[in-house]
């Protein structure tokens, strides 16, 4: 099977002009089939506040009322998506940004109301990914740039976690390609000591991840990323890695997620 | 040549829930190859004001400073585009929304500073339209939904008049298809008496348009639309029409723009 690289860029990198530029240089410099997934939560919170829409987070997810849905649709699918695509085009990379409703690329299910009502939050599954359309675009030489806005196929937009989208799309594309999934952060990988960039863990297996979570060595925003990385591996993705922007082109940079032996 | 319908929806229709629903029903009900072009100036002005970005218009165009560029990118390419696509998908129409930078679909030239500095305003020409990509998408059964955000190929987004985009894309696609261009307004066509919907002019030729402009019978926002309609006809578009949403499916509804004999 042909190789496909799927790269997820973290929101903190999107916030820093210099960090974003370095990432886009590295991404545009890659060769062959590739897909970029981006979020933009920090910008959405900032622009939302200006519009009088205060962000409310629960369990790491944004409670998405109708006004918040408008904000994230504007920021993810509008501002961030088109800025990234214009910047990639200027670097000779034939990018095309698409959200879930475009060509029914990503359909999601609205999360049922349990103890928390997340509002217009969607969950994606493998069968909600239009892998055929993505493959057709890749075969045309296009570089799809995906964001966190999906739809329910009944006319409603949904706000979906971009890390989960990356892991789910990577899994679905594994039927057609040898997929390498890379989460790019503003640090060089998973760190044994969060204060020292030199302490990158070169490998992690699911059981090691469990141990590190229990010991508290990894926590906060890193946990959903690592969980998605482990899920992707179990979904048939050939290789999963967490690294910094400068390590994107070097397959040995950062932290590889490997199966337990 | 195969037939291609290119439909431009006016901003005032986008503002009215009922009007938009009726239009989307009619557009989804069309058969065959088609492209939709939309704007959204009124929403951009409203959301911009909430963000402290006061709209400034000169010669009917929006002065586009960096903050205004962000607003129109969010509203046109984000909110309006994705809402329209989700609504069309729910109606069984396989829409995909794209802005100028996506796949380098529409490249524009930043308008030179003359007596007025329009800021990040772009002008499109026929050779800035990626007709091959649009044809490839149409041949996949997709329905492209285009908005007014273009790029300069050097990483800068530009705000471009949506009526001009419709006329220019229609002209460029005329090399490959028999193109029918329809401008859909919140009135049933060009009216001889602006107060009476029954006074639709069934035909207009360029010389009649000149006479009506001089007599003041057509004015205001209708003039750039009619000018774009006349330009499209001279650019090789097979048929150009101005009508209301309810007349979209009826080729005899509204005002046809015809060449002088």
XYZ file of C-alpha atoms in Angstrom:
522
model
C 0.000 0.000 0.000
C 1.068 3.595 -0.580
C 2.171 5.695 2.341
C -0.040 8.473 3.759
C 1.132 10.925 6.414
C -1.514 12.436 8.656
C -0.309 15.339 10.780
C -2.234 16.985 13.630
C -1.015 20.431 14.665
C -1.709 21.546 18.226
C -3.544 24.765 19.028
C -0.690 26.365 20.967
C 1.499 26.208 17.840
C -1.257 27.922 15.817
C -1.146 30.804 18.293
C 2.533 31.628 17.793
C 3.428 33.253 14.440
C 7.021 31.952 14.517
C 6.026 28.452 15.610
C 3.331 28.245 12.927
C 5.708 29.434 10.209
C 8.313 26.824 11.157
C 5.661 24.117 11.180
C 4.237 25.142 7.782
C 7.752 25.181 6.278
C 8.318 21.647 7.574
C 4.891 20.392 6.471
C 5.191 21.925 2.986
C 8.641 20.319 2.723
C 7.264 16.795 3.157
C 6.755 14.795 -0.016
C 3.965 12.444 -1.026
C 0.392 12.026 0.177
C -0.466 13.917 3.339
C -3.346 15.336 5.349
C -3.237 18.102 7.968
C -5.698 18.345 10.881
C -5.881 21.529 12.982
C -7.887 22.964 15.832
C -7.709 26.476 17.213
C -9.350 26.459 20.631
C -7.311 29.322 22.061
C -8.255 31.670 19.204
C -11.900 30.588 19.461
C -11.901 31.472 23.168
C -10.296 34.852 22.519
C -12.594 35.844 19.632
C -15.615 34.413 21.464
C -14.907 36.609 24.490
C -14.806 39.686 22.234
C -18.256 38.667 20.945
C -19.539 38.227 24.505
C -19.420 34.410 24.318
C -17.538 33.219 27.398
C -15.865 29.797 26.933
C -17.115 27.045 29.269
C -14.990 23.871 29.428
C -16.013 20.595 31.104
C -13.903 17.410 31.085
C -11.581 19.156 28.629
C -14.368 19.754 26.106
C -16.004 23.021 25.138
C -19.656 23.312 26.048
C -21.060 24.323 22.667
C -24.270 26.349 22.791
C -25.539 27.906 19.513
C -23.447 31.090 19.947
C -20.307 29.036 20.680
C -20.989 26.842 17.636
C -21.015 29.983 15.471
C -17.712 31.119 17.010
C -15.865 27.824 16.484
C -17.261 27.515 12.947
C -15.978 31.009 12.125
C -12.563 30.479 13.722
C -11.758 26.843 12.813
C -13.416 26.551 9.386
C -12.976 30.196 8.385
C -10.040 32.115 9.803
C -7.620 29.320 10.743
C -8.411 27.045 7.825
C -8.045 29.699 5.125
C -4.948 31.282 6.660
C -3.245 27.875 6.816
C -4.235 27.001 3.248
C -3.087 30.363 1.844
C 0.235 29.976 3.702
C 0.699 26.420 2.374
C -0.168 27.492 -1.188
C 2.486 30.211 -0.912
C 4.941 27.415 0.018
C 4.042 25.370 -3.071
C 1.821 22.890 -1.211
C -1.533 22.357 -2.972
C -3.702 22.451 0.163
C -7.516 22.420 0.254
C -9.383 22.987 3.519
C -12.510 20.988 4.211
C -14.894 20.630 7.141
C -17.110 17.655 7.909
C -20.122 18.702 5.817
C -17.997 19.343 2.702
C -18.643 16.395 0.422
C -19.990 14.678 3.574
C -16.362 14.185 4.556
C -16.917 13.682 8.286
C -20.296 12.935 9.789
C -20.647 12.761 13.554
C -23.243 11.910 16.131
C -24.353 14.593 18.558
C -23.251 13.542 22.020
C -26.284 12.406 24.057
C -27.111 14.513 27.108
C -25.872 12.696 30.228
C -24.738 14.331 33.450
C -23.374 17.110 31.251
C -25.117 18.642 28.245
C -22.224 19.412 25.906
C -24.567 21.100 23.409
C -23.532 20.883 19.750
C -20.617 18.520 20.342
C -20.159 15.606 17.958
C -18.392 12.275 18.244
C -16.912 10.701 15.126
C -16.549 7.031 14.320
C -14.590 5.242 11.630
C -17.682 4.757 9.453
C -18.346 8.511 9.523
C -15.159 9.180 7.520
C -15.576 9.508 3.743
C -12.282 7.747 2.983
C -13.105 7.456 -0.736
C -13.396 11.236 -1.145
C -10.150 11.818 0.763
C -8.407 9.220 -1.408
C -9.766 10.868 -4.573
C -8.444 14.279 -3.455
C -5.043 12.782 -2.528
C -4.854 11.086 -5.913
C -5.443 14.495 -7.564
C -2.316 15.710 -5.761
C -4.283 17.811 -3.270
C -3.371 18.077 0.413
C -6.562 18.022 2.538
C -6.547 20.351 5.572
C -9.265 19.272 8.021
C -10.702 21.068 11.021
C -12.926 20.195 13.959
C -16.300 21.170 12.438
C -18.416 18.149 11.476
C -22.126 17.680 10.736
C -24.918 15.252 11.592
C -26.153 14.859 7.968
C -29.428 16.521 8.976
C -28.228 20.100 8.596
C -26.643 20.661 12.005
C -22.971 21.525 12.432
C -21.132 19.908 15.357
C -17.960 20.795 17.249
C -15.662 17.768 17.432
C -12.308 17.192 19.115
C -9.550 17.669 16.527
C -7.230 15.050 18.114
C -10.049 12.511 17.886
C -10.681 13.496 14.268
C -6.988 12.907 13.502
C -7.004 9.467 15.149
C -10.313 8.437 13.568
C -9.418 9.610 10.045
C -6.015 7.890 10.376
C -7.779 4.665 11.328
C -10.268 4.874 8.464
C -7.537 5.667 5.905
C -5.562 2.609 7.063
C -7.844 0.456 4.906
C -6.362 2.188 1.844
C -2.874 3.368 2.862
C 0.012 2.687 5.238
C -0.763 5.589 7.549
C 1.752 7.425 9.704
C 0.051 9.680 12.255
C 2.036 12.489 13.868
C 0.840 14.806 16.633
C 2.917 17.992 16.484
C 3.197 19.932 19.747
C 5.084 22.972 21.030
C 7.519 20.614 22.776
C 9.754 17.932 21.214
C 7.743 14.884 22.366
C 6.412 13.271 25.547
C 8.777 14.380 28.303
C 9.824 12.255 31.282
C 10.486 15.540 33.083
C 8.052 18.253 31.862
C 10.642 20.923 32.687
C 13.384 19.494 30.458
C 13.098 19.291 26.659
C 16.035 16.843 26.670
C 13.971 14.243 28.536
C 11.955 13.094 25.497
C 10.806 9.496 25.838
C 11.773 7.800 22.541
C 9.126 5.060 22.850
C 5.903 4.498 24.770
C 3.639 1.435 24.820
C 0.009 1.420 25.989
C 0.949 -0.262 29.292
C 3.702 2.301 29.908
C 1.159 5.034 29.189
C -1.114 3.572 31.882
C 1.769 3.548 34.377
C 2.761 7.141 33.589
C -0.824 8.302 33.919
C -1.168 6.573 37.314
C 2.108 8.031 38.567
C 1.006 11.485 37.407
C 4.088 11.846 35.174
C 1.816 12.694 32.246
C -1.252 14.761 32.848
C -3.399 17.654 31.708
C -3.702 18.297 28.006
C -1.227 15.521 27.139
C -3.578 12.724 28.267
C -6.233 13.024 25.497
C -3.453 13.303 22.888
C -1.762 10.140 24.125
C -5.105 8.356 24.427
C -5.873 9.233 20.812
C -2.397 8.080 19.782
C -2.943 4.700 21.484
C -6.428 4.390 19.944
C -5.033 5.116 16.486
C -2.486 2.317 16.888
C -5.230 -0.137 17.832
C -7.250 1.096 14.800
C -4.630 -0.176 12.372
C -2.476 2.941 11.924
C 1.029 1.776 10.960
C 3.017 4.321 12.999
C 2.099 6.944 15.592
C 4.436 9.648 16.841
C 4.319 12.770 19.046
C 6.961 15.395 18.241
C 7.777 19.096 17.850
C 7.528 21.121 14.622
C 11.274 20.898 13.970
C 11.112 17.085 14.247
C 8.335 16.612 11.696
C 10.615 15.556 8.848
C 12.774 13.228 10.974
C 11.059 9.879 11.642
C 13.316 9.283 14.664
C 12.404 12.548 16.392
C 9.939 12.666 19.280
C 8.063 9.856 21.016
C 6.874 6.793 19.081
C 3.798 4.975 20.346
C 4.405 1.219 19.946
C 2.371 -1.853 20.775
C 3.247 -3.843 23.896
C 5.209 -6.987 23.097
C -20.843 20.586 -24.412
C -22.493 19.581 -21.140
C -24.618 22.109 -19.317
C -23.387 23.806 -16.111
C -25.589 26.015 -13.949
C -23.876 28.674 -11.895
C -26.093 30.355 -9.304
C -25.223 33.454 -7.283
C -27.327 34.026 -4.156
C -27.673 37.589 -2.896
C -26.790 38.577 0.640
C -30.261 39.782 1.597
C -31.638 36.274 0.967
C -28.923 34.786 3.222
C -30.160 37.031 6.032
C -33.736 35.718 6.022
C -34.203 32.168 7.411
C -37.382 31.568 5.366
C -35.934 33.025 2.167
C -32.750 30.997 2.514
C -34.668 27.764 3.160
C -36.813 28.298 0.062
C -33.723 29.021 -2.013
C -31.839 25.950 -0.734
C -34.865 23.735 -1.461
C -34.946 25.076 -5.019
C -31.168 24.783 -5.531
C -31.024 21.224 -4.123
C -33.920 20.323 -6.427
C -31.978 21.242 -9.564
C -30.381 18.363 -11.453
C -26.997 18.093 -13.125
C -23.779 20.024 -12.756
C -24.039 23.195 -10.710
C -22.014 25.689 -8.686
C -23.273 28.082 -5.995
C -21.617 31.429 -5.204
C -22.568 33.340 -2.061
C -21.575 36.480 -0.180
C -22.772 37.606 3.205
C -21.935 41.280 3.574
C -24.794 42.115 5.932
C -23.768 39.380 8.416
C -20.126 40.457 8.153
C -21.101 44.024 9.031
C -23.207 42.880 11.993
C -20.586 40.486 13.429
C -17.801 42.968 12.698
C -19.593 45.654 14.715
C -19.840 43.272 17.685
C -16.065 42.795 17.412
C -15.512 46.554 17.286
C -14.790 46.563 13.537
C -17.020 49.231 11.995
C -17.781 48.621 8.284
C -16.523 51.307 5.893
C -17.900 51.171 2.342
C -16.616 53.188 -0.632
C -17.965 52.913 -4.193
C -20.014 49.935 -3.018
C -16.911 48.019 -1.846
C -15.845 47.248 1.692
C -12.598 48.896 2.774
C -10.754 45.828 4.038
C -8.145 46.502 6.711
C -6.550 43.483 8.478
C -9.304 43.300 11.132
C -12.024 43.475 8.459
C -10.261 40.766 6.444
C -10.435 38.482 9.492
C -14.146 39.240 9.907
C -15.112 38.522 6.284
C -12.948 35.370 6.263
C -14.722 34.113 9.385
C -18.198 34.980 8.142
C -18.024 34.131 4.416
C -15.636 31.137 4.455
C -16.607 29.867 7.921
C -20.116 30.550 9.163
C -22.045 31.103 5.925
C -20.170 28.534 3.861
C -20.495 25.677 6.347
C -24.121 26.452 7.228
C -25.065 26.434 3.547
C -23.167 23.198 2.881
C -24.664 21.403 5.901
C -28.146 22.550 4.826
C -27.563 21.341 1.236
C -26.170 17.987 2.446
C -29.345 17.551 4.540
C -31.299 18.090 1.294
C -29.332 15.374 -0.541
C -27.117 17.797 -2.482
C -23.413 16.806 -2.283
C -22.044 20.312 -1.701
C -18.434 21.200 -0.917
C -17.467 24.742 0.066
C -14.214 26.201 -1.209
C -12.508 29.568 -1.030
C -9.926 30.938 -3.425
C -6.814 29.461 -1.771
C -8.314 25.945 -1.641
C -6.581 24.020 -4.394
C -5.621 27.469 -5.740
C -9.196 27.693 -7.015
C -9.362 31.480 -7.350
C -6.311 33.690 -7.331
C -6.745 37.449 -7.407
C -4.638 40.572 -7.660
C -4.667 43.026 -4.786
C -6.256 46.224 -6.021
C -3.591 48.926 -6.459
C -3.892 51.959 -4.208
C -5.372 54.825 -6.234
C -7.497 57.662 -4.880
C -8.894 55.083 -2.460
C -6.896 52.419 -0.604
C -9.311 49.500 -0.482
C -6.892 47.458 1.647
C -7.021 43.684 1.183
C -9.448 43.777 -1.739
C -8.776 41.502 -4.697
C -9.814 41.599 -8.335
C -10.222 38.322 -10.220
C -9.632 37.657 -13.870
C -10.547 34.716 -16.069
C -7.025 33.246 -15.896
C -7.179 33.252 -12.069
C -9.930 30.608 -12.137
C -8.785 26.984 -11.749
C -11.387 25.655 -14.182
C -9.725 22.203 -14.323
C -10.177 21.656 -10.577
C -13.797 22.824 -10.692
C -14.449 20.476 -13.630
C -12.822 17.570 -11.734
C -15.025 18.205 -8.689
C -18.150 18.501 -10.860
C -17.254 15.236 -12.598
C -17.051 13.561 -9.147
C -20.695 14.597 -8.621
C -19.784 17.329 -6.141
C -21.497 20.727 -6.049
C -18.907 23.473 -5.385
C -20.062 26.308 -3.107
C -17.793 29.328 -3.557
C -17.445 32.473 -1.473
C -15.766 35.857 -1.823
C -12.422 35.013 -0.142
C -9.573 34.671 -2.641
C -5.766 34.747 -2.316
C -2.782 36.306 -4.062
C -0.734 33.035 -4.225
C 1.823 34.632 -1.863
C 0.006 33.817 1.360
C -2.365 36.785 1.588
C -6.134 36.375 1.644
C -8.180 38.931 -0.302
C -11.788 40.078 -0.121
C -13.387 39.931 -3.569
C -16.833 40.913 -4.838
C -19.010 37.780 -4.995
C -21.008 38.978 -8.026
C -17.742 39.481 -9.911
C -16.568 36.015 -8.846
C -19.799 34.531 -10.218
C -19.431 36.328 -13.559
C -15.707 35.527 -13.860
C -16.036 31.838 -12.934
C -19.003 31.545 -15.342
C -16.850 33.022 -18.115
C -13.893 30.724 -17.396
C -16.095 27.615 -17.226
C -17.605 28.500 -20.631
C -14.507 26.974 -22.250
C -15.635 23.575 -20.903
C -19.420 23.787 -20.498
C -22.546 25.546 -21.758
C -22.911 27.815 -18.750
C -26.170 29.291 -17.481
C -25.571 32.020 -14.893
C -28.412 33.034 -12.574
C -28.350 35.856 -10.032
C -30.971 35.094 -7.369
C -32.340 38.127 -5.513
C -35.051 38.803 -2.943
C -37.236 40.147 -5.768
C -38.492 38.298 -8.859
C -36.209 40.006 -11.403
C -35.277 43.473 -12.652
C -38.348 45.617 -12.062
C -39.554 48.439 -14.353
C -41.243 49.897 -11.261
C -39.237 49.056 -8.095
C -42.453 49.169 -6.037
C -44.288 46.499 -8.045
C -43.138 42.850 -8.211
C -45.443 42.383 -11.239
C -43.320 44.794 -13.308
C -40.495 42.296 -14.032
C -38.743 43.065 -17.294
C -38.600 39.719 -19.185
C -35.549 40.731 -21.278
C -32.777 43.311 -21.127
C -29.996 43.984 -23.625
C -26.778 45.887 -22.837
C -28.022 49.021 -24.673
C -31.331 48.911 -22.767
C -29.316 48.589 -19.531
C -27.432 51.778 -20.453
C -30.700 53.620 -21.082
C -32.225 52.438 -17.791
C -29.100 53.457 -15.857
C -29.152 56.922 -17.464
C -32.859 57.405 -16.743
C -32.280 56.323 -13.151
C -34.814 53.471 -13.474
C -32.185 51.032 -12.172
C -29.817 52.149 -9.475
C -28.141 51.320 -6.200
C -27.191 47.704 -5.549
C -28.787 46.522 -8.798
C -26.203 48.258 -10.999
C -23.137 46.085 -10.168
C -25.281 42.950 -10.526
C -26.516 43.976 -13.975
C -23.015 45.070 -14.988
C -21.671 41.632 -13.992
C -24.526 39.981 -15.874
C -23.673 41.922 -19.034
C -19.947 41.172 -18.599
C -20.678 37.451 -18.224
C -22.601 37.457 -21.488
C -19.690 39.098 -23.287
C -17.359 36.496 -21.681
C -19.073 33.636 -23.516
C -21.679 32.582 -20.942
C -24.567 30.975 -22.821
C -27.448 32.414 -20.764
C -27.686 34.992 -17.983
C -30.757 35.578 -15.845
C -31.768 37.591 -12.760
C -34.661 36.126 -10.768
C -36.112 35.354 -7.323
C -35.620 32.145 -5.338
C -39.002 30.730 -6.374
C -38.120 31.253 -10.049
C -34.805 29.370 -9.933
C -36.154 26.163 -11.469
C -38.178 27.924 -14.203
C -35.973 29.112 -17.093
C -38.657 31.622 -18.139
C -38.849 33.335 -14.755
C -37.148 36.663 -14.054
C -35.149 38.892 -16.384
C -32.956 37.423 -19.135
C -29.906 39.385 -20.248
C -29.620 39.083 -24.032
C -27.207 40.486 -26.588
C -28.307 43.432 -28.689
C -29.368 42.445 -32.199
